[in-house]
Amino acid sequence: MNRGLILKFENLVQLHSACRQLRTLSYRKVYRAQWKPVQSSAHPVWSLLLYPQFWQKDKLATVTLSQCRHLATKEETKKKKKKMLLTKGEVEIKQKMTIEELAAAMGKDIDHIYEALLYTDVDVNSLEPDSILPEDHIKLIVKKSGMKYKSAKLKEEKERENTDAVKRPPADPALLTPRPPVVTILGHVDHGKTTLLDSLRKTQVASMEAGGITQHIGAFLVHLPSGEKITFLDTPGHAAFSAMRARGTHVTDIVILVVAAEDGVMQQTIESIQHAKNAGVPIILAINKCDKPEADPERVKKELLAHDVVCEEFGGDVQAVNISALKGENLMVLAEATVALAEMLELKADATGLVEGTVIESRKDKGKGSLTTAIIQRGTLRKGCVLVAGKTWAKVRFMFDENGKAINAASPGIPVEIMGWKEVPSAGDEILEVESEQRAHEVVAWRTYAEQQEKMKRDVEVIEAKQKEHRMEYEKKQQKFAHLSWRQRKAVLYKTNKHLMFSKPKERTEVDENTLSLIVKGDVDGSVEAILNILDSYDADDECKLDIIHFGMGDISETDISFAEAFNGVVFGFNVKANQSIKELAAKKGIKIKLHNIIYKLIEDLKDELNSRLAPSVVETTIGEASVLDIFSVTVGKNKIPVAGCRVHKGLLDKKMKFKLIRNRDVIWKGSLSSLKHHKDDVPVIKMGMDCGLSLDKYVEFSIGDEIICYEEKEVQQTTSWDPGF
């Protein structure tokens, strides 16, 4: 039986040997190894070690092939590098591009992007194909690839359809009808502009036999006996006039230049003349205060010659009218001169079609909401019209004239107050009528978008200039370490900050006293640079020093927490995240992490942090006052203690509060009371009108007439004087 078992076992061994031979044959075909016949053996242990040379050859072949593959890969990489450097073209880049998107835009594979990233300070091992690359790294990769880049942002802007509202083409001259002239009164301070306007209003009220002007809307209409009308603008002088001129609007047809007869030409007179000339508006000279004895109108006319304002008497075209705004003299003459000039200018407008106008004044009324005073320049405004001005719109609910009376229509040249605006537009904004509320929404959306794009362009210019400045500073620092290897540079920086990195928390607090250290992280480079640009305006170093110790892009990391711990700082993040482990680490080390996605809220939070670093100011609040009426002493043991007999004449005396002794307005002593008695009883409080005896916690001689002040000290938190501008 034992022999039978041995024979079965030998058969199994032979079968195993046959399988090994077949496997070896397959290797021979692959690696061209020389095959040798395998003899069976009765010893099972030896059969497991049959022809080990085949396995050794297999291993050698595998190593050799892997080396060949490695060499081939290096050769291919060199060829790819050469091709990469020779490839020329433009790559459209945009913010927040992933590695896959950049590879597709460049026409390269992802490995090429990873290879180019080796030239940056990015940890390649931490990147995935869908990882977002910073804009400066995108530009560097494109440059290293021998290509040029262009921003795709401008192309995207052009693709958006312009849905803004515009003025209509010029009207047919046959449709034009005469309109009242629009007049603005300018001049130097205190030369009588406001008085002239008031006098013109009173004249108008008298002619209308009204009881008085009920409302002032920034513009008013004067009716002359001849039937002519003049619209006067009551604006904040030439400042508002300049704002209108800057926007290219010519609301004003005529400027009345008011000059005081006794003062002559002054600084703001010259500025007013310049404003009128720049806008191409004719001038009428009103020489005011001619009723005064020292008035000299001729001197005024001669002084104006130096500023190219030539009156008709000297062969010019400027009408001059001597008036007294206070007494109302020659006001009608001034009005007739204005009408005569308006006839020469042939002021006409188209009263049909869509409305066009200009905002003169805006305000908010609790009952009526947002209101604007406007001058209609084209078309006729009626209830229900849909208007657009700036970045807001209105459906006209009501219209009022200068006297507050509701009107149904307003033609060109007529001042009108409009009710129904969603928001308050700015003075000088152009008013355009549109077909519907939907169209108004489109116009406002486009204007908001266009303003955002314009602001972004300006921000980019500022950021690029700031980046250039930072780069130059960085290069200067790098030049100091140019002769060192990167390991030596790290060692130098380590030695520089070693005393801070390894200092104890208490020591760090002393080092950073009255200093707020910041770590700023943002989602993209533009966000970080915008925040840095705001922080550059910080000008309150005497209150609390602001120190930006680190800034960069990406989510909050352990490195940021380490920096904050070393410098006793605060981490501010804009549009970034901090995972739970980072938050727990920060909480453990007592580091504040402040995350925001609105920039002004981030700045407000920063201001609050600055305020918390400021030392509170101590404010004394007086609780009661008493006068010393008598002096005596009490023996306690071997010591004599001076006691003051006092009467409270204001407030009360509370023993728990602080006290001070005042003599001849000088503070002699500050401290606490050792005793406070009424008759022979110890009391905590003495009220007004009561007598008491008190002694101090320090030996001080009293004098009759001294004042005892009971006061309380309160700490009031100071606020930073830094104003970031919003």
mmCIF file of N, CA and C in Angstrom, residues 530-594:
data_model
loop_
_atom_site.group_PDB
_atom_site.id
_atom_site.type_symbol
_atom_site.label_atom_id
_atom_site.label_comp_id
_atom_site.label_asym_id
_atom_site.label_seq_id
_atom_site.Cartn_x
_atom_site.Cartn_y
_atom_site.Cartn_z
ATOM 1 N N ALA A 530 -6.322 92.742 -5.323
ATOM 2 C CA ALA A 530 -7.309 93.782 -5.007
ATOM 3 C C ALA A 530 -7.333 94.072 -3.508
ATOM 4 N N ILE A 531 -7.247 93.014 -2.703
ATOM 5 C CA ILE A 531 -7.226 93.206 -1.241
ATOM 6 C C ILE A 531 -5.957 93.921 -0.824
ATOM 7 N N LEU A 532 -4.827 93.519 -1.410
ATOM 8 C CA LEU A 532 -3.553 94.176 -1.088
ATOM 9 C C LEU A 532 -3.591 95.652 -1.480
ATOM 10 N N ASN A 533 -4.258 95.940 -2.582
ATOM 11 C CA ASN A 533 -4.362 97.326 -3.032
ATOM 12 C C ASN A 533 -5.117 98.173 -2.020
ATOM 13 N N ILE A 534 -6.159 97.597 -1.428
ATOM 14 C CA ILE A 534 -6.916 98.318 -0.392
ATOM 15 C C ILE A 534 -6.064 98.482 0.860
ATOM 16 N N LEU A 535 -5.352 97.418 1.232
ATOM 17 C CA LEU A 535 -4.532 97.475 2.440
ATOM 18 C C LEU A 535 -3.376 98.462 2.301
ATOM 19 N N ASP A 536 -2.970 98.725 1.056
ATOM 20 C CA ASP A 536 -1.891 99.703 0.838
ATOM 21 C C ASP A 536 -2.302 101.105 1.268
ATOM 22 N N SER A 537 -3.619 101.344 1.354
ATOM 23 C CA SER A 537 -4.092 102.680 1.762
ATOM 24 C C SER A 537 -4.080 102.855 3.279
ATOM 25 N N TYR A 538 -3.682 101.818 4.009
ATOM 26 C CA TYR A 538 -3.673 101.907 5.476
ATOM 27 C C TYR A 538 -2.686 102.980 5.933
ATOM 28 N N ASP A 539 -3.158 103.933 6.732
ATOM 29 C CA ASP A 539 -2.345 105.085 7.129
ATOM 30 C C ASP A 539 -2.436 105.364 8.630
ATOM 31 N N ALA A 540 -2.723 104.309 9.413
ATOM 32 C CA ALA A 540 -2.875 104.513 10.857
ATOM 33 C C ALA A 540 -1.859 103.676 11.625
ATOM 34 N N ASP A 541 -0.617 103.675 11.159
ATOM 35 C CA ASP A 541 0.431 102.896 11.829
ATOM 36 C C ASP A 541 0.714 103.395 13.236
ATOM 37 N N ASP A 542 0.438 104.677 13.488
ATOM 38 C CA ASP A 542 0.673 105.206 14.829
ATOM 39 C C ASP A 542 -0.308 104.620 15.841
ATOM 40 N N GLU A 543 -1.474 104.160 15.371
ATOM 41 C CA GLU A 543 -2.459 103.535 16.250
ATOM 42 C C GLU A 543 -2.193 102.033 16.399
ATOM 43 N N CYS A 544 -2.075 101.372 15.264
ATOM 44 C CA CYS A 544 -1.803 99.928 15.251
ATOM 45 C C CYS A 544 -1.117 99.598 13.934
ATOM 46 N N LYS A 545 0.020 98.960 14.020
ATOM 47 C CA LYS A 545 0.773 98.620 12.815
ATOM 48 C C LYS A 545 0.116 97.431 12.117
ATOM 49 N N LEU A 546 -0.018 97.531 10.794
ATOM 50 C CA LEU A 546 -0.589 96.449 9.993
ATOM 51 C C LEU A 546 0.535 95.781 9.214
ATOM 52 N N ASP A 547 0.720 94.481 9.448
ATOM 53 C CA ASP A 547 1.852 93.763 8.851
ATOM 54 C C ASP A 547 1.319 92.552 8.089
ATOM 55 N N ILE A 548 1.501 92.550 6.764
ATOM 56 C CA ILE A 548 1.080 91.417 5.931
ATOM 57 C C ILE A 548 2.265 90.461 5.838
ATOM 58 N N ILE A 549 2.203 89.361 6.593
ATOM 59 C CA ILE A 549 3.357 88.458 6.647
ATOM 60 C C ILE A 549 3.306 87.392 5.562
ATOM 61 N N HIS A 550 2.112 87.148 5.000
ATOM 62 C CA HIS A 550 2.022 86.146 3.933
ATOM 63 C C HIS A 550 0.729 86.364 3.169
ATOM 64 N N PHE A 551 0.779 86.176 1.854
ATOM 65 C CA PHE A 551 -0.435 86.200 1.047
ATOM 66 C C PHE A 551 -0.267 85.218 -0.105
ATOM 67 N N GLY A 552 -1.374 84.704 -0.573
ATOM 68 C CA GLY A 552 -1.321 83.733 -1.655
ATOM 69 C C GLY A 552 -2.707 83.284 -2.051
ATOM 70 N N MET A 553 -2.747 82.277 -2.934
ATOM 71 C CA MET A 553 -4.012 81.768 -3.449
ATOM 72 C C MET A 553 -4.248 80.353 -2.938
ATOM 73 N N GLY A 554 -5.520 79.960 -2.923
ATOM 74 C CA GLY A 554 -5.878 78.616 -2.497
ATOM 75 C C GLY A 554 -6.522 78.597 -1.126
ATOM 76 N N ASP A 555 -7.016 77.423 -0.750
ATOM 77 C CA ASP A 555 -7.686 77.267 0.543
ATOM 78 C C ASP A 555 -6.698 77.407 1.698
ATOM 79 N N ILE A 556 -7.249 77.614 2.884
ATOM 80 C CA ILE A 556 -6.419 77.772 4.084
ATOM 81 C C ILE A 556 -5.711 76.442 4.373
ATOM 82 N N SER A 557 -4.401 76.503 4.614
ATOM 83 C CA SER A 557 -3.597 75.300 4.823
ATOM 84 C C SER A 557 -2.939 75.330 6.202
ATOM 85 N N GLU A 558 -2.286 74.218 6.543
ATOM 86 C CA GLU A 558 -1.564 74.132 7.816
ATOM 87 C C GLU A 558 -0.429 75.149 7.873
ATOM 88 N N THR A 559 0.188 75.415 6.717
ATOM 89 C CA THR A 559 1.268 76.412 6.664
ATOM 90 C C THR A 559 0.768 77.783 7.088
ATOM 91 N N ASP A 560 -0.422 78.138 6.636
ATOM 92 C CA ASP A 560 -1.005 79.437 7.017
ATOM 93 C C ASP A 560 -1.234 79.506 8.525
ATOM 94 N N ILE A 561 -1.707 78.397 9.097
ATOM 95 C CA ILE A 561 -1.930 78.357 10.546
ATOM 96 C C ILE A 561 -0.599 78.482 11.289
ATOM 97 N N SER A 562 0.453 77.841 10.755
ATOM 98 C CA SER A 562 1.776 77.931 11.385
ATOM 99 C C SER A 562 2.299 79.359 11.355
ATOM 100 N N PHE A 563 2.117 80.031 10.213
ATOM 101 C CA PHE A 563 2.517 81.438 10.108
ATOM 102 C C PHE A 563 1.771 82.285 11.140
ATOM 103 N N ALA A 564 0.463 82.077 11.213
ATOM 104 C CA ALA A 564 -0.360 82.868 12.138
ATOM 105 C C ALA A 564 0.062 82.624 13.583
ATOM 106 N N GLU A 565 0.392 81.376 13.911
ATOM 107 C CA GLU A 565 0.818 81.060 15.274
ATOM 108 C C GLU A 565 2.157 81.716 15.585
ATOM 109 N N ALA A 566 3.069 81.684 14.604
ATOM 110 C CA ALA A 566 4.406 82.240 14.822
ATOM 111 C C ALA A 566 4.376 83.745 15.024
ATOM 112 N N PHE A 567 3.476 84.424 14.292
ATOM 113 C CA PHE A 567 3.454 85.891 14.333
ATOM 114 C C PHE A 567 2.251 86.434 15.097
ATOM 115 N N ASN A 568 1.502 85.545 15.786
ATOM 116 C CA ASN A 568 0.323 85.966 16.530
ATOM 117 C C ASN A 568 -0.638 86.720 15.615
ATOM 118 N N GLY A 569 -0.883 86.139 14.443
ATOM 119 C CA GLY A 569 -1.663 86.827 13.422
ATOM 120 C C GLY A 569 -3.053 86.263 13.240
ATOM 121 N N VAL A 570 -3.753 86.814 12.225
ATOM 122 C CA VAL A 570 -5.116 86.427 11.878
ATOM 123 C C VAL A 570 -5.129 86.051 10.400
ATOM 124 N N VAL A 571 -5.858 84.975 10.069
ATOM 125 C CA VAL A 571 -5.964 84.513 8.687
ATOM 126 C C VAL A 571 -7.259 85.046 8.089
ATOM 127 N N PHE A 572 -7.143 85.790 6.977
ATOM 128 C CA PHE A 572 -8.303 86.291 6.248
ATOM 129 C C PHE A 572 -8.370 85.583 4.898
ATOM 130 N N GLY A 573 -9.539 85.020 4.592
ATOM 131 C CA GLY A 573 -9.726 84.331 3.318
ATOM 132 C C GLY A 573 -10.852 84.945 2.523
ATOM 133 N N PHE A 574 -10.621 85.083 1.204
ATOM 134 C CA PHE A 574 -11.634 85.655 0.307
ATOM 135 C C PHE A 574 -11.983 84.613 -0.751
ATOM 136 N N ASN A 575 -13.247 84.156 -0.717
ATOM 137 C CA ASN A 575 -13.727 83.123 -1.651
ATOM 138 C C ASN A 575 -12.936 81.828 -1.552
ATOM 139 N N VAL A 576 -12.432 81.493 -0.370
ATOM 140 C CA VAL A 576 -11.712 80.242 -0.155
ATOM 141 C C VAL A 576 -12.361 79.500 1.016
ATOM 142 N N LYS A 577 -11.900 78.256 1.242
ATOM 143 C CA LYS A 577 -12.472 77.425 2.298
ATOM 144 C C LYS A 577 -11.384 76.974 3.264
ATOM 145 N N ALA A 578 -11.828 76.502 4.418
ATOM 146 C CA ALA A 578 -10.942 75.862 5.397
ATOM 147 C C ALA A 578 -11.652 74.589 5.846
ATOM 148 N N ASN A 579 -11.012 73.432 5.595
ATOM 149 C CA ASN A 579 -11.674 72.183 5.957
ATOM 150 C C ASN A 579 -11.731 72.013 7.475
ATOM 151 N N GLN A 580 -12.442 70.986 7.912
ATOM 152 C CA GLN A 580 -12.709 70.813 9.334
ATOM 153 C C GLN A 580 -11.433 70.596 10.137
ATOM 154 N N SER A 581 -10.488 69.849 9.572
ATOM 155 C CA SER A 581 -9.234 69.593 10.301
ATOM 156 C C SER A 581 -8.440 70.876 10.502
ATOM 157 N N ILE A 582 -8.465 71.771 9.495
ATOM 158 C CA ILE A 582 -7.763 73.061 9.611
ATOM 159 C C ILE A 582 -8.441 73.925 10.664
ATOM 160 N N LYS A 583 -9.772 73.920 10.670
ATOM 161 C CA LYS A 583 -10.506 74.710 11.673
ATOM 162 C C LYS A 583 -10.211 74.212 13.087
ATOM 163 N N GLU A 584 -10.159 72.898 13.231
ATOM 164 C CA GLU A 584 -9.865 72.333 14.552
ATOM 165 C C GLU A 584 -8.445 72.670 14.990
ATOM 166 N N LEU A 585 -7.497 72.605 14.034
ATOM 167 C CA LEU A 585 -6.115 72.960 14.353
ATOM 168 C C LEU A 585 -6.008 74.420 14.766
ATOM 169 N N ALA A 586 -6.711 75.297 14.036
ATOM 170 C CA ALA A 586 -6.688 76.729 14.363
ATOM 171 C C ALA A 586 -7.300 76.987 15.731
ATOM 172 N N ALA A 587 -8.421 76.305 16.024
ATOM 173 C CA ALA A 587 -9.062 76.476 17.331
ATOM 174 C C ALA A 587 -8.155 75.994 18.459
ATOM 175 N N LYS A 588 -7.442 74.918 18.203
ATOM 176 C CA LYS A 588 -6.529 74.365 19.210
ATOM 177 C C LYS A 588 -5.390 75.336 19.512
ATOM 178 N N LYS A 589 -4.907 76.023 18.475
ATOM 179 C CA LYS A 589 -3.783 76.951 18.645
ATOM 180 C C LYS A 589 -4.236 78.384 18.906
ATOM 181 N N GLY A 590 -5.553 78.600 18.947
ATOM 182 C CA GLY A 590 -6.065 79.941 19.237
ATOM 183 C C GLY A 590 -5.899 80.917 18.098
ATOM 184 N N ILE A 591 -5.975 80.419 16.859
ATOM 185 C CA ILE A 591 -5.810 81.267 15.668
ATOM 186 C C ILE A 591 -7.179 81.575 15.083
ATOM 187 N N LYS A 592 -7.412 82.832 14.760
ATOM 188 C CA LYS A 592 -8.673 83.248 14.144
ATOM 189 C C LYS A 592 -8.606 83.047 12.637
ATOM 190 N N ILE A 593 -9.646 82.420 12.076
ATOM 191 C CA ILE A 593 -9.804 82.308 10.620
ATOM 192 C C ILE A 593 -11.075 83.050 10.244
ATOM 193 N N LYS A 594 -10.951 84.043 9.362
ATOM 194 C CA LYS A 594 -12.099 84.853 8.957
ATOM 195 C C LYS A 594 -12.279 84.699 7.454
#
